[in-house]
């Protein structure tokens, strides 16, 4: 912990060396900022939620990396409402289309997060170009730093290059994430390269033995991949990933394989796997048109090119190629200069130029809960939200606003309230809305041109009808067309109606889980 209260917080989901984003990107950037004099502390998203009131009082800036859930969103919205500058750090492209991204509506969560940002940090030019079509917010590029091994004399130089001195076996290595819940990457990428590895084996087997090592987390699909590669006659083994294990494998390997599909997610990846391989004196074979095309001659794109280099093996040639590629990456990313500029800007304590998220001081916020996200529900109550849902949501929570029934034919809706929500709803209507109303404390009736509200204090409920068949809600057929690819479009349809009802009298600012 810092002795003084931090001005700047960098927040991510998991502060752990097992988190590659933290280890390779966030921690080095933060250390550089602290060295520049920025009073900064790294927090987990859970710690941010626990300290939100304190941070809202003391911080000037909160930087969040990949804030991909509702509680994270609510934290950042609360901070922005308290005039804290919110900066979003994105180093994965979840705006890229895939069937599952579309099916689950993941991009919707990222778009609303993007809307909160005073500034956006991205890790690659490809991602920067993608986001420029989605926001007018300032986008700054800060790539991952080069591997720390380049700053440390961990291995004597002559020992590091010894593996290239007349090897009898060429060691190939693939390392990385095994999969992603939304994109076909990881082991799927490697499996698509079985013919590539077979071609390397056939061209080199008269001079070298070849061995392929797969280094990733242990998952069931590993057995499938091993079976396929061994069936093609490729000597293949699996080693479970750990940082020190992967480091040792890199130091012993000659070639690192980085197959890359041509989708927006893969093309947005930073240089870190490529530069990590080069820093351990490995050549890199990657796909044509991959994001590594600009990193110099040690990054190869064709089997013939790689095999020619190995068959005419010259240690000095390979050493020059790898060193020049590392220098090329260093020149391109300009890490130190970009982080220094960023540090100078955030220490100036510039007030956010964007308007507050919620401009109506009399509006009460509501979380529309349609998924099983108890953490978000609990947190929303700590920042004085009401929580709304609908019958059949399956959530085990005490809701403030509950859509109990919905009859499209009779145009009738029944809402049930908590004591607090009922008092707020009825008092706000009486105090702020010019309506015809009648009755007493136990039975209030409000009528507009389209709506009739009957509140019953005995059951803490409200029955809403639409006279003259004036259906101001979205019809089922319309919503079905809009959400036909959603995993549960009926739930989404109902939750949108809950949101419409909450906003109906302009008394609520709604967020959907």
Short mmCIF file of C-alpha atoms in Angstrom, two decimals:
data_model
loop_
_atom_site.label_atom_id
_atom_site.label_comp_id
_atom_site.label_asym_id
_atom_site.label_seq_id
_atom_site.Cartn_x
_atom_site.Cartn_y
_atom_site.Cartn_z
CA UNK A 1 0.00 0.00 0.00
CA UNK A 2 1.15 3.57 -0.69
CA UNK A 3 1.68 5.86 2.31
CA UNK A 4 -0.49 8.62 0.83
CA UNK A 5 -3.94 8.27 -0.67
CA UNK A 6 -3.54 7.46 -4.37
CA UNK A 7 -4.80 9.92 -7.00
CA UNK A 8 -4.92 7.31 -9.74
CA UNK A 9 -6.17 3.72 -9.60
CA UNK A 10 -5.62 1.06 -12.24
CA UNK A 11 -8.28 -1.64 -11.93
CA UNK A 12 -8.56 -5.07 -13.51
CA UNK A 13 -10.53 -8.22 -12.82
CA UNK A 14 -7.66 -10.25 -11.39
CA UNK A 15 -4.40 -8.91 -9.91
CA UNK A 16 -2.29 -12.02 -10.30
CA UNK A 17 0.81 -13.17 -12.16
CA UNK A 18 -1.36 -15.93 -13.61
CA UNK A 19 -3.27 -13.20 -15.45
CA UNK A 20 -1.27 -12.64 -18.65
CA UNK A 21 -2.68 -9.15 -19.18
CA UNK A 22 -1.52 -8.09 -15.71
CA UNK A 23 1.87 -9.74 -15.98
CA UNK A 24 2.79 -8.68 -19.51
CA UNK A 25 1.04 -5.33 -19.81
CA UNK A 26 -0.56 -3.65 -16.82
CA UNK A 27 2.14 -4.15 -14.19
CA UNK A 28 4.99 -2.84 -16.42
CA UNK A 29 2.94 0.21 -17.45
CA UNK A 30 2.03 0.97 -13.82
CA UNK A 31 5.64 0.60 -12.66
CA UNK A 32 6.72 3.06 -15.34
CA UNK A 33 4.00 5.54 -14.30
CA UNK A 34 4.97 5.25 -10.61
CA UNK A 35 8.62 5.88 -11.56
CA UNK A 36 7.44 9.04 -13.32
CA UNK A 37 5.82 10.25 -10.09
CA UNK A 38 2.20 9.20 -10.61
CA UNK A 39 0.57 8.38 -7.26
CA UNK A 40 -0.98 5.14 -8.47
CA UNK A 41 -2.35 1.94 -6.94
CA UNK A 42 -3.39 -1.29 -8.70
CA UNK A 43 -6.70 -2.78 -7.54
CA UNK A 44 -8.89 -5.74 -8.42
CA UNK A 45 -12.45 -5.09 -9.55
CA UNK A 46 -13.66 -6.58 -6.25
CA UNK A 47 -11.51 -4.13 -4.27
CA UNK A 48 -12.85 -1.25 -6.37
CA UNK A 49 -16.43 -2.26 -5.51
CA UNK A 50 -15.55 -2.50 -1.81
CA UNK A 51 -13.82 0.92 -1.73
CA UNK A 52 -16.01 2.75 -4.24
CA UNK A 53 -17.16 5.55 -1.89
CA UNK A 54 -13.65 6.31 -0.68
CA UNK A 55 -12.21 6.25 -4.20
CA UNK A 56 -14.99 8.53 -5.50
CA UNK A 57 -14.01 11.11 -2.86
CA UNK A 58 -10.23 11.02 -3.31
CA UNK A 59 -9.29 9.89 -6.82
CA UNK A 60 -8.79 12.04 -9.89
CA UNK A 61 -8.55 9.19 -12.41
CA UNK A 62 -9.55 5.53 -12.55
CA UNK A 63 -8.12 3.39 -15.36
CA UNK A 64 -9.85 0.06 -15.92
CA UNK A 65 -8.59 -2.82 -18.04
CA UNK A 66 -11.22 -4.90 -19.86
CA UNK A 67 -14.17 -4.03 -17.58
CA UNK A 68 -16.42 -6.76 -18.95
CA UNK A 69 -19.21 -7.26 -16.40
CA UNK A 70 -22.17 -5.36 -14.96
CA UNK A 71 -20.67 -4.67 -11.53
CA UNK A 72 -17.55 -3.22 -13.16
CA UNK A 73 -19.78 -1.06 -15.36
CA UNK A 74 -21.81 0.19 -12.37
CA UNK A 75 -18.59 1.08 -10.52
CA UNK A 76 -17.30 3.13 -13.44
CA UNK A 77 -20.66 4.82 -13.98
CA UNK A 78 -20.77 5.78 -10.30
CA UNK A 79 -17.25 7.22 -10.50
CA UNK A 80 -18.09 9.23 -13.59
CA UNK A 81 -21.19 10.62 -11.90
CA UNK A 82 -18.83 11.79 -9.15
CA UNK A 83 -16.68 13.63 -11.70
CA UNK A 84 -13.83 11.10 -11.70
CA UNK A 85 -12.04 10.74 -15.00
CA UNK A 86 -12.63 7.20 -16.31
CA UNK A 87 -10.11 5.74 -18.76
CA UNK A 88 -10.73 2.35 -20.38
CA UNK A 89 -7.79 0.12 -21.32
CA UNK A 90 -8.73 -2.39 -24.03
CA UNK A 91 -6.23 -4.99 -25.18
CA UNK A 92 -8.64 -7.54 -26.63
CA UNK A 93 -11.09 -6.85 -29.43
CA UNK A 94 -14.52 -7.97 -28.22
CA UNK A 95 -16.07 -5.68 -30.81
CA UNK A 96 -15.01 -8.15 -33.49
CA UNK A 97 -17.91 -10.22 -34.83
CA UNK A 98 -18.31 -13.91 -34.09
CA UNK A 99 -21.43 -16.08 -33.91
CA UNK A 100 -21.17 -16.38 -30.11
CA UNK A 101 -20.44 -12.69 -29.57
CA UNK A 102 -23.61 -11.97 -31.53
CA UNK A 103 -25.58 -14.79 -29.88
CA UNK A 104 -24.89 -13.59 -26.33
CA UNK A 105 -24.87 -9.86 -27.09
CA UNK A 106 -21.40 -9.42 -25.55
CA UNK A 107 -20.62 -6.38 -27.72
CA UNK A 108 -23.54 -4.53 -26.05
CA UNK A 109 -21.76 -4.62 -22.69
CA UNK A 110 -18.53 -3.32 -24.23
CA UNK A 111 -20.35 -0.53 -26.08
CA UNK A 112 -21.94 0.81 -22.91
CA UNK A 113 -18.55 0.65 -21.15
CA UNK A 114 -17.02 2.56 -24.06
CA UNK A 115 -19.67 5.24 -23.65
CA UNK A 116 -18.40 6.00 -20.12
CA UNK A 117 -14.79 6.64 -21.12
CA UNK A 118 -13.11 10.03 -21.04
CA UNK A 119 -10.19 8.38 -22.84
CA UNK A 120 -9.54 4.93 -24.29
CA UNK A 121 -6.18 3.13 -24.34
CA UNK A 122 -5.64 0.38 -26.91
CA UNK A 123 -2.75 -2.01 -27.44
CA UNK A 124 -2.54 -2.21 -31.26
CA UNK A 125 -3.11 -0.06 -34.32
CA UNK A 126 -5.67 -2.57 -35.61
CA UNK A 127 -7.78 -2.17 -32.47
CA UNK A 128 -7.40 1.62 -32.61
CA UNK A 129 -8.70 1.68 -36.18
CA UNK A 130 -11.64 -0.56 -35.20
CA UNK A 131 -12.70 1.65 -32.29
CA UNK A 132 -12.49 4.88 -34.27
CA UNK A 133 -15.71 3.79 -35.98
CA UNK A 134 -17.48 3.30 -32.63
CA UNK A 135 -16.61 6.34 -30.52
CA UNK A 136 -15.57 9.98 -30.71
CA UNK A 137 -13.60 9.57 -27.48
CA UNK A 138 -9.85 10.15 -27.66
CA UNK A 139 -8.04 6.86 -28.39
CA UNK A 140 -4.37 6.51 -27.48
CA UNK A 141 -2.12 3.63 -28.45
CA UNK A 142 0.13 2.10 -25.78
CA UNK A 143 1.37 -1.34 -26.77
CA UNK A 144 2.70 -3.98 -24.42
CA UNK A 145 6.35 -3.49 -23.42
CA UNK A 146 9.10 -5.75 -24.66
CA UNK A 147 9.83 -8.80 -22.44
CA UNK A 148 11.64 -8.06 -19.21
CA UNK A 149 14.35 -10.60 -20.11
CA UNK A 150 15.86 -8.01 -22.44
CA UNK A 151 16.60 -5.77 -19.44
CA UNK A 152 18.16 -8.55 -17.36
CA UNK A 153 21.27 -10.63 -17.87
CA UNK A 154 19.44 -13.86 -17.06
CA UNK A 155 21.38 -16.01 -19.53
CA UNK A 156 24.93 -15.32 -20.78
CA UNK A 157 24.78 -14.40 -24.45
CA UNK A 158 26.98 -17.23 -25.68
CA UNK A 159 24.95 -19.79 -23.72
CA UNK A 160 21.66 -18.39 -25.07
CA UNK A 161 22.81 -18.88 -28.67
CA UNK A 162 24.36 -22.33 -28.05
CA UNK A 163 21.18 -24.11 -29.18
CA UNK A 164 21.87 -22.85 -32.74
CA UNK A 165 25.36 -24.40 -32.80
CA UNK A 166 24.99 -27.45 -35.10
CA UNK A 167 21.75 -28.82 -33.64
CA UNK A 168 20.74 -32.40 -34.48
CA UNK A 169 17.14 -31.78 -33.42
CA UNK A 170 14.97 -28.76 -34.27
CA UNK A 171 12.56 -27.97 -31.44
CA UNK A 172 9.24 -26.41 -32.43
CA UNK A 173 7.05 -24.79 -29.75
CA UNK A 174 3.47 -23.58 -29.64
CA UNK A 175 2.38 -21.77 -26.46
CA UNK A 176 -0.60 -19.64 -25.54
CA UNK A 177 -4.22 -19.77 -24.40
CA UNK A 178 -6.00 -23.03 -25.15
CA UNK A 179 -9.30 -21.40 -26.16
CA UNK A 180 -11.61 -18.41 -25.84
CA UNK A 181 -15.35 -18.57 -25.02
CA UNK A 182 -16.31 -16.45 -28.05
CA UNK A 183 -13.65 -16.93 -30.72
CA UNK A 184 -12.08 -19.90 -32.47
CA UNK A 185 -8.46 -19.42 -31.34
CA UNK A 186 -5.76 -21.20 -29.35
CA UNK A 187 -5.68 -24.94 -29.98
CA UNK A 188 -8.09 -24.46 -32.90
CA UNK A 189 -5.43 -22.27 -34.55
CA UNK A 190 -2.74 -24.88 -33.94
CA UNK A 191 -4.90 -27.72 -35.24
CA UNK A 192 -5.44 -25.80 -38.48
CA UNK A 193 -1.66 -25.94 -38.99
CA UNK A 194 -1.17 -29.70 -38.93
CA UNK A 195 -0.38 -29.68 -42.67
CA UNK A 196 2.08 -26.81 -42.18
CA UNK A 197 4.00 -28.72 -39.49
CA UNK A 198 3.88 -31.89 -41.63
CA UNK A 199 5.41 -29.94 -44.54
CA UNK A 200 8.25 -28.67 -42.30
CA UNK A 201 8.91 -32.22 -41.12
CA UNK A 202 9.09 -33.59 -44.67
CA UNK A 203 11.51 -30.90 -45.86
CA UNK A 204 13.87 -31.21 -42.90
CA UNK A 205 13.73 -34.86 -41.87
CA UNK A 206 16.76 -35.83 -43.97
CA UNK A 207 18.92 -33.47 -41.89
CA UNK A 208 17.15 -32.96 -38.52
CA UNK A 209 14.91 -34.74 -36.11
CA UNK A 210 11.90 -32.55 -35.31
CA UNK A 211 9.84 -32.33 -32.15
CA UNK A 212 6.75 -30.19 -31.43
CA UNK A 213 5.89 -29.16 -27.86
CA UNK A 214 2.45 -27.76 -26.98
CA UNK A 215 2.49 -25.59 -23.85
CA UNK A 216 -0.87 -24.39 -22.52
CA UNK A 217 -3.35 -25.04 -19.72
CA UNK A 218 -4.52 -28.63 -19.44
CA UNK A 219 -7.88 -29.02 -21.17
CA UNK A 220 -9.74 -31.97 -22.67
CA UNK A 221 -9.04 -30.84 -26.26
CA UNK A 222 -5.31 -31.44 -25.78
CA UNK A 223 -5.81 -35.17 -26.33
CA UNK A 224 -7.55 -34.52 -29.65
CA UNK A 225 -4.75 -32.27 -30.86
CA UNK A 226 -2.03 -34.72 -29.81
CA UNK A 227 -3.83 -37.56 -31.56
CA UNK A 228 -4.11 -35.60 -34.83
CA UNK A 229 -0.47 -34.46 -34.90
CA UNK A 230 0.89 -37.89 -34.00
CA UNK A 231 -1.34 -39.48 -36.67
CA UNK A 232 0.44 -37.25 -39.21
CA UNK A 233 3.78 -38.62 -38.04
CA UNK A 234 4.77 -35.51 -36.07
CA UNK A 235 6.59 -36.17 -32.79
CA UNK A 236 4.37 -34.14 -30.42
CA UNK A 237 4.16 -33.77 -26.65
CA UNK A 238 2.14 -31.65 -24.20
CA UNK A 239 3.62 -29.70 -21.26
CA UNK A 240 1.24 -27.87 -18.93
CA UNK A 241 1.84 -24.13 -18.85
CA UNK A 242 3.53 -22.40 -15.94
CA UNK A 243 5.57 -19.24 -16.38
CA UNK A 244 8.93 -20.78 -15.50
CA UNK A 245 8.16 -23.93 -17.51
CA UNK A 246 7.29 -21.89 -20.60
CA UNK A 247 10.46 -19.80 -20.17
CA UNK A 248 12.59 -22.95 -20.13
CA UNK A 249 10.85 -24.33 -23.22
CA UNK A 250 11.42 -21.04 -25.08
CA UNK A 251 15.11 -21.06 -24.21
CA UNK A 252 15.46 -24.59 -25.63
CA UNK A 253 13.32 -24.07 -28.76
CA UNK A 254 14.39 -23.01 -32.23
CA UNK A 255 11.03 -22.19 -33.83
CA UNK A 256 7.88 -20.76 -32.26
CA UNK A 257 4.65 -21.31 -34.19
CA UNK A 258 2.06 -18.52 -34.11
CA UNK A 259 -0.82 -19.45 -36.42
CA UNK A 260 -3.32 -16.61 -36.69
CA UNK A 261 -6.81 -16.59 -38.15
CA UNK A 262 -7.98 -13.55 -40.10
CA UNK A 263 -10.62 -12.32 -37.64
CA UNK A 264 -10.70 -9.02 -35.78
CA UNK A 265 -9.95 -10.67 -32.44
CA UNK A 266 -6.77 -12.41 -33.59
CA UNK A 267 -5.58 -9.50 -35.74
CA UNK A 268 -5.81 -7.18 -32.70
CA UNK A 269 -3.26 -9.19 -30.71
CA UNK A 270 -0.08 -7.45 -29.56
CA UNK A 271 3.51 -8.46 -30.24
CA UNK A 272 4.10 -10.14 -26.86
CA UNK A 273 4.17 -13.81 -27.97
CA UNK A 274 6.29 -12.87 -30.96
CA UNK A 275 8.72 -10.69 -29.01
CA UNK A 276 8.91 -13.22 -26.17
CA UNK A 277 10.00 -15.85 -28.69
CA UNK A 278 12.55 -13.54 -30.29
CA UNK A 279 13.94 -12.52 -26.89
CA UNK A 280 14.62 -16.21 -26.21
CA UNK A 281 16.50 -16.46 -29.55
CA UNK A 282 13.74 -18.28 -31.44
CA UNK A 283 12.64 -17.75 -35.02
CA UNK A 284 8.89 -17.21 -35.46
CA UNK A 285 6.66 -18.80 -38.10
CA UNK A 286 3.32 -17.08 -38.42
CA UNK A 287 0.42 -16.80 -40.88
CA UNK A 288 0.54 -14.54 -43.93
CA UNK A 289 -1.22 -11.23 -43.16
CA UNK A 290 -0.87 -11.86 -39.41
CA UNK A 291 -0.46 -8.84 -37.07
CA UNK A 292 3.29 -9.59 -36.89
CA UNK A 293 4.06 -8.86 -40.54
CA UNK A 294 5.93 -5.63 -39.71
CA UNK A 295 8.37 -7.11 -37.20
CA UNK A 296 11.33 -7.92 -39.40
CA UNK A 297 13.02 -10.84 -41.13
CA UNK A 298 13.13 -13.21 -38.13
CA UNK A 299 9.33 -13.44 -38.42
CA UNK A 300 8.64 -15.84 -41.29
CA UNK A 301 5.48 -16.55 -43.27
CA UNK A 302 6.31 -19.51 -45.50
CA UNK A 303 7.47 -23.05 -44.84
CA UNK A 304 9.90 -22.88 -47.76
CA UNK A 305 11.48 -19.71 -46.40
CA UNK A 306 11.89 -21.25 -42.93
CA UNK A 307 13.27 -24.54 -44.20
CA UNK A 308 15.78 -22.83 -46.51
CA UNK A 309 17.08 -20.84 -43.54
CA UNK A 310 17.46 -24.00 -41.44
CA UNK A 311 19.05 -26.08 -44.19
CA UNK A 312 21.67 -23.39 -44.79
CA UNK A 313 22.09 -22.94 -41.06
CA UNK A 314 24.35 -19.99 -40.21
CA UNK A 315 24.29 -18.99 -36.55
CA UNK A 316 25.48 -15.45 -37.31
CA UNK A 317 22.70 -14.96 -39.90
CA UNK A 318 20.00 -16.12 -37.48
CA UNK A 319 21.45 -14.00 -34.67
CA UNK A 320 21.40 -10.88 -36.87
CA UNK A 321 17.83 -11.56 -38.01
CA UNK A 322 16.52 -11.99 -34.46
CA UNK A 323 18.34 -8.96 -33.04
CA UNK A 324 17.19 -6.72 -35.88
CA UNK A 325 13.58 -7.89 -35.42
CA UNK A 326 13.68 -7.06 -31.70
CA UNK A 327 15.05 -3.62 -32.49
CA UNK A 328 12.32 -3.16 -35.09
CA UNK A 329 9.60 -3.99 -32.55
CA UNK A 330 11.14 -1.65 -29.99
CA UNK A 331 11.18 1.21 -32.51
CA UNK A 332 7.58 0.56 -33.56
CA UNK A 333 5.99 0.34 -30.11
CA UNK A 334 7.87 3.35 -28.64
CA UNK A 335 6.73 2.15 -25.21
CA UNK A 336 8.72 4.43 -22.90
CA UNK A 337 7.83 7.61 -24.77
CA UNK A 338 4.11 6.82 -25.00
CA UNK A 339 3.79 5.90 -21.31
CA UNK A 340 5.72 9.05 -20.35
CA UNK A 341 3.31 11.22 -22.35
CA UNK A 342 0.34 9.46 -20.76
CA UNK A 343 1.80 9.94 -17.27
CA UNK A 344 2.25 13.67 -17.85
CA UNK A 345 -1.36 14.02 -18.98
CA UNK A 346 -3.00 12.18 -16.11
CA UNK A 347 -0.97 14.08 -13.49
CA UNK A 348 -2.40 17.32 -14.86
CA UNK A 349 -5.73 16.35 -13.25
CA UNK A 350 -7.82 17.46 -16.22
CA UNK A 351 -11.55 17.52 -15.46
CA UNK A 352 -13.48 15.19 -17.77
CA UNK A 353 -14.85 17.03 -20.78
CA UNK A 354 -17.86 14.76 -21.19
CA UNK A 355 -21.24 15.52 -19.64
CA UNK A 356 -22.34 13.55 -16.56
CA UNK A 357 -23.92 10.17 -17.25
CA UNK A 358 -27.11 11.12 -15.42
CA UNK A 359 -28.13 14.77 -15.84
CA UNK A 360 -31.44 14.61 -13.93
CA UNK A 361 -30.79 15.12 -10.22
CA UNK A 362 -34.25 13.79 -9.36
CA UNK A 363 -33.80 10.50 -11.24
CA UNK A 364 -33.43 7.25 -9.29
CA UNK A 365 -31.27 4.51 -10.85
CA UNK A 366 -32.61 1.01 -11.46
CA UNK A 367 -30.74 -2.17 -12.37
CA UNK A 368 -32.81 -4.43 -14.61
CA UNK A 369 -31.64 -7.89 -13.50
CA UNK A 370 -32.20 -10.54 -16.15
CA UNK A 371 -29.16 -12.77 -15.53
CA UNK A 372 -27.89 -14.59 -12.46
CA UNK A 373 -25.45 -11.88 -11.41
CA UNK A 374 -25.84 -11.61 -7.64
CA UNK A 375 -22.58 -9.61 -7.27
CA UNK A 376 -23.98 -6.86 -9.50
CA UNK A 377 -27.30 -6.85 -7.62
CA UNK A 378 -25.59 -6.60 -4.21
CA UNK A 379 -23.27 -3.85 -5.40
CA UNK A 380 -26.06 -1.82 -7.01
CA UNK A 381 -27.80 -1.59 -3.63
CA UNK A 382 -24.65 -0.12 -2.02
CA UNK A 383 -24.85 2.81 -4.47
CA UNK A 384 -28.59 3.27 -3.83
CA UNK A 385 -30.05 1.55 -6.87
CA UNK A 386 -33.43 -0.08 -7.04
CA UNK A 387 -33.36 -3.56 -8.58
CA UNK A 388 -36.08 -4.70 -10.98
CA UNK A 389 -36.79 -8.06 -12.58
CA UNK A 390 -39.64 -10.27 -13.80
CA UNK A 391 -41.36 -13.46 -12.84
CA UNK A 392 -39.48 -16.43 -14.23
CA UNK A 393 -36.05 -14.76 -14.17
CA UNK A 394 -34.79 -17.48 -11.84
CA UNK A 395 -32.87 -14.96 -9.73
CA UNK A 396 -32.90 -15.42 -5.96
CA UNK A 397 -33.08 -11.82 -4.78
CA UNK A 398 -35.48 -9.41 -3.14
CA UNK A 399 -36.47 -7.06 -5.92
CA UNK A 400 -37.69 -3.48 -5.50
CA UNK A 401 -39.72 -3.57 -8.71
CA UNK A 402 -41.09 -6.86 -9.96
CA UNK A 403 -43.05 -7.46 -13.15
CA UNK A 404 -45.49 -10.09 -11.91
CA UNK A 405 -47.74 -10.47 -14.94
CA UNK A 406 -48.04 -9.23 -18.50
CA UNK A 407 -51.14 -9.71 -20.62
CA UNK A 408 -50.60 -8.50 -24.17
CA UNK A 409 -54.20 -9.15 -25.18
CA UNK A 410 -55.79 -7.04 -22.44
CA UNK A 411 -52.90 -4.55 -22.40
CA UNK A 412 -52.50 -5.06 -18.66
CA UNK A 413 -49.30 -5.16 -16.61
CA UNK A 414 -48.89 -5.74 -12.89
CA UNK A 415 -45.89 -4.49 -10.95
CA UNK A 416 -45.12 -5.32 -7.32
CA UNK A 417 -42.90 -3.04 -5.21
CA UNK A 418 -40.81 -3.04 -2.08
CA UNK A 419 -41.91 -0.54 0.59
CA UNK A 420 -39.13 1.86 -0.37
CA UNK A 421 -39.79 1.65 -4.11
CA UNK A 422 -43.55 2.03 -3.65
CA UNK A 423 -43.12 5.20 -1.58
CA UNK A 424 -40.63 6.62 -4.06
CA UNK A 425 -42.75 5.78 -7.09
CA UNK A 426 -46.01 7.24 -5.76
CA UNK A 427 -44.41 10.27 -4.11
CA UNK A 428 -42.44 11.12 -7.24
CA UNK A 429 -45.54 10.88 -9.41
CA UNK A 430 -47.53 13.16 -7.10
CA UNK A 431 -44.65 15.60 -6.70
CA UNK A 432 -43.28 15.75 -10.25
CA UNK A 433 -45.85 14.65 -12.82
CA UNK A 434 -48.88 16.66 -13.87
CA UNK A 435 -51.51 13.91 -13.91
CA UNK A 436 -55.13 13.52 -13.03
CA UNK A 437 -55.23 11.50 -9.83
CA UNK A 438 -57.76 10.50 -7.26
CA UNK A 439 -58.19 8.23 -4.25
CA UNK A 440 -56.51 8.07 -0.89
CA UNK A 441 -53.36 6.64 0.63
CA UNK A 442 -54.46 3.08 0.05
CA UNK A 443 -55.69 3.42 -3.52
CA UNK A 444 -54.18 5.91 -5.96
CA UNK A 445 -55.33 6.21 -9.57
CA UNK A 446 -53.38 8.15 -12.19
CA UNK A 447 -54.55 8.66 -15.76
CA UNK A 448 -52.75 10.00 -18.82
CA UNK A 449 -53.79 10.02 -22.47
CA UNK A 450 -52.43 6.48 -22.88
CA UNK A 451 -51.99 4.99 -19.43
CA UNK A 452 -54.01 4.18 -16.33
CA UNK A 453 -52.14 3.40 -13.10
CA UNK A 454 -53.88 1.91 -10.08
CA UNK A 455 -51.69 1.67 -6.98
CA UNK A 456 -52.71 -0.53 -4.07
CA UNK A 457 -50.82 0.04 -0.83
CA UNK A 458 -52.19 -3.18 0.67
CA UNK A 459 -50.35 -5.36 -1.84
CA UNK A 460 -47.70 -2.73 -2.74
CA UNK A 461 -48.61 -3.20 -6.37
CA UNK A 462 -49.62 -1.25 -9.43
CA UNK A 463 -51.86 -2.43 -12.26
CA UNK A 464 -51.19 -0.57 -15.51
CA UNK A 465 -53.57 -0.61 -18.42
CA UNK A 466 -53.52 1.04 -21.82
CA UNK A 467 -56.96 2.41 -22.71
CA UNK A 468 -58.19 2.34 -26.30
CA UNK A 469 -55.74 -0.44 -27.12
CA UNK A 470 -52.95 2.11 -27.36
CA UNK A 471 -50.05 -0.30 -27.19
CA UNK A 472 -47.10 1.89 -26.32
CA UNK A 473 -44.93 -1.09 -25.43
CA UNK A 474 -42.93 -3.02 -27.95
CA UNK A 475 -44.94 -5.82 -29.49
CA UNK A 476 -43.69 -9.36 -29.24
CA UNK A 477 -43.31 -9.76 -33.00
CA UNK A 478 -41.10 -6.64 -33.21
CA UNK A 479 -38.88 -7.68 -30.34
CA UNK A 480 -38.64 -11.24 -31.64
CA UNK A 481 -37.18 -9.92 -34.90
CA UNK A 482 -34.71 -7.76 -32.99
CA UNK A 483 -33.55 -10.54 -30.66
CA UNK A 484 -34.02 -13.71 -32.68
CA UNK A 485 -30.35 -14.66 -32.29
CA UNK A 486 -30.27 -14.05 -28.54
CA UNK A 487 -29.96 -17.12 -26.32
CA UNK A 488 -33.19 -16.27 -24.51
CA UNK A 489 -35.03 -13.62 -26.48
CA UNK A 490 -38.24 -13.91 -24.43
CA UNK A 491 -36.38 -12.97 -21.24
CA UNK A 492 -34.75 -10.08 -23.07
CA UNK A 493 -38.13 -9.00 -24.40
CA UNK A 494 -39.66 -8.97 -20.91
CA UNK A 495 -36.68 -7.22 -19.35
CA UNK A 496 -36.91 -4.48 -21.98
CA UNK A 497 -40.55 -3.99 -21.01
CA UNK A 498 -39.52 -3.68 -17.37
CA UNK A 499 -37.04 -1.02 -18.45
CA UNK A 500 -39.69 0.82 -20.49
CA UNK A 501 -42.06 0.83 -17.51
CA UNK A 502 -39.34 2.09 -15.15
CA UNK A 503 -38.53 4.94 -17.52
CA UNK A 504 -42.15 5.64 -18.38
CA UNK A 505 -42.69 8.56 -16.02
CA UNK A 506 -39.10 9.81 -16.40
CA UNK A 507 -38.38 8.99 -12.79
CA UNK A 508 -35.71 6.36 -13.38
CA UNK A 509 -32.33 5.95 -15.08
CA UNK A 510 -32.04 2.26 -16.04
CA UNK A 511 -29.15 -0.13 -16.54
CA UNK A 512 -29.65 -3.67 -17.80
CA UNK A 513 -27.61 -6.61 -16.60
#
